């Protein structure tokens, strides 16, 4: 569920998912891993920003497929443009891995 992926594996996952959903992945940016605490649990997170071009239905299919393939992913931001022609969606994807409890303050 919380599998850590390197940049190459993450890139392959996103490209394969876009192909399966029949959307064009027109740009991809993967950020550096960084720690985050959510709900009292510490995670390693990695932000990826993708731009997809395709129908709204296919973009929804991309997100559904991605969630099945990498369940520990959140979508903090989604922007859709060009609704009159072929829609383009810029999607931020936040991948979570390596969950652990944060150290207790004052513990030795």
Coordinates of C-alpha atoms in Angstrom, one line a residue:
X1 CA 0.0 0.0 0.0
X2 CA 2.7 2.5 1.0
X3 CA 5.4 1.3 -1.4
X4 CA 8.3 3.7 -2.0
X5 CA 9.0 4.2 -5.7
X6 CA 12.1 5.7 -7.4
X7 CA 11.7 8.4 -10.1
X8 CA 12.0 5.9 -12.9
X9 CA 9.3 3.6 -11.5
X10 CA 7.0 6.5 -10.7
X11 CA 7.5 7.8 -14.3
X12 CA 6.7 4.4 -15.7
X13 CA 3.6 4.1 -13.5
X14 CA 2.3 7.4 -14.7
X15 CA 3.0 6.8 -18.4
X16 CA 1.5 3.3 -18.3
X17 CA -1.6 4.6 -16.5
X18 CA -2.0 7.4 -19.0
X19 CA -1.8 5.0 -21.9
X20 CA -4.3 2.6 -20.3
X21 CA -6.7 5.5 -19.7
X22 CA -6.2 6.7 -23.3
X23 CA -5.0 10.2 -22.3
X24 CA -1.9 12.0 -23.5
X25 CA 0.6 12.8 -20.7
X26 CA 2.0 16.0 -22.1
X27 CA 4.2 17.0 -19.2
X28 CA 5.5 15.5 -16.0
X29 CA 7.4 16.9 -13.1
X30 CA 8.5 14.8 -10.1
X31 CA 9.7 16.6 -7.0
X32 CA 12.2 15.4 -4.4
X33 CA 10.9 13.2 -1.6
X34 CA 10.1 15.0 1.6
X35 CA 8.8 14.1 5.0
X36 CA 5.2 15.0 6.1
X37 CA 3.1 14.2 9.2
X38 CA -0.6 13.5 8.6
X39 CA -3.0 12.2 11.3
X40 CA -0.1 11.7 13.7
X41 CA 1.8 9.4 11.3
X42 CA 5.0 10.4 9.6
X43 CA 5.3 9.6 5.9
X44 CA 7.8 10.1 3.1
X45 CA 5.9 12.0 0.3
X46 CA 6.7 12.7 -3.3
X47 CA 4.8 15.2 -5.4
X48 CA 4.3 14.7 -9.1
X49 CA 2.6 17.2 -11.4
X50 CA 1.2 15.9 -14.6
X51 CA -0.6 17.5 -17.5
X52 CA -3.1 15.3 -19.3
X53 CA -4.9 15.9 -22.5
X54 CA -8.0 13.9 -23.3
X55 CA -11.7 13.7 -22.6
X56 CA -13.0 14.3 -19.1
X57 CA -14.1 10.7 -18.9
X58 CA -10.6 9.5 -19.8
X59 CA -9.1 11.8 -17.2
X60 CA -11.4 10.4 -14.6
X61 CA -10.4 6.9 -15.7
X62 CA -6.7 7.9 -15.3
X63 CA -7.3 8.9 -11.7
X64 CA -9.3 5.8 -10.9
X65 CA -6.7 3.5 -12.5
X66 CA -3.9 5.3 -10.7
X67 CA -5.6 4.9 -7.4
X68 CA -6.0 1.2 -8.0
X69 CA -2.3 0.9 -8.9
X70 CA -1.0 3.2 -6.2
X71 CA -3.6 3.4 -3.4
X72 CA -1.5 5.7 -1.2
X73 CA -1.9 8.7 -3.5
X74 CA -3.8 12.0 -3.0
X75 CA -4.8 14.7 -5.4
X76 CA -4.3 18.0 -3.7
X77 CA -4.9 20.1 -6.8
X78 CA -6.7 19.6 -10.2
X79 CA -7.1 22.3 -12.8
X80 CA -8.9 21.8 -16.1
X81 CA -8.7 24.1 -19.1
X82 CA -9.8 24.1 -22.7
X83 CA -13.3 22.7 -22.0
X84 CA -14.6 23.9 -25.4
X85 CA -12.0 21.7 -27.3
X86 CA -9.9 18.8 -26.1
X87 CA -9.7 19.3 -22.3
X88 CA -6.3 19.6 -20.6
X89 CA -5.9 18.8 -16.9
X90 CA -3.0 19.7 -14.7
X91 CA -3.0 17.4 -11.7
X92 CA -0.9 17.4 -8.6
X93 CA -0.4 13.9 -7.2
X94 CA 1.0 13.3 -3.7
X95 CA 2.4 9.8 -3.2
X96 CA 2.8 8.6 0.4
X97 CA 5.3 5.9 1.5
X98 CA 7.2 4.7 4.6
X99 CA 4.6 5.4 7.3
X100 CA 5.9 5.5 10.9
X101 CA 5.0 7.0 14.2
X102 CA 6.8 10.3 14.9
X103 CA 9.1 10.2 17.9
X104 CA 7.5 11.2 21.2
X105 CA 8.8 14.6 22.4
X106 CA 10.9 14.2 25.5
X107 CA 11.5 10.4 25.0
X108 CA 15.0 9.1 25.2

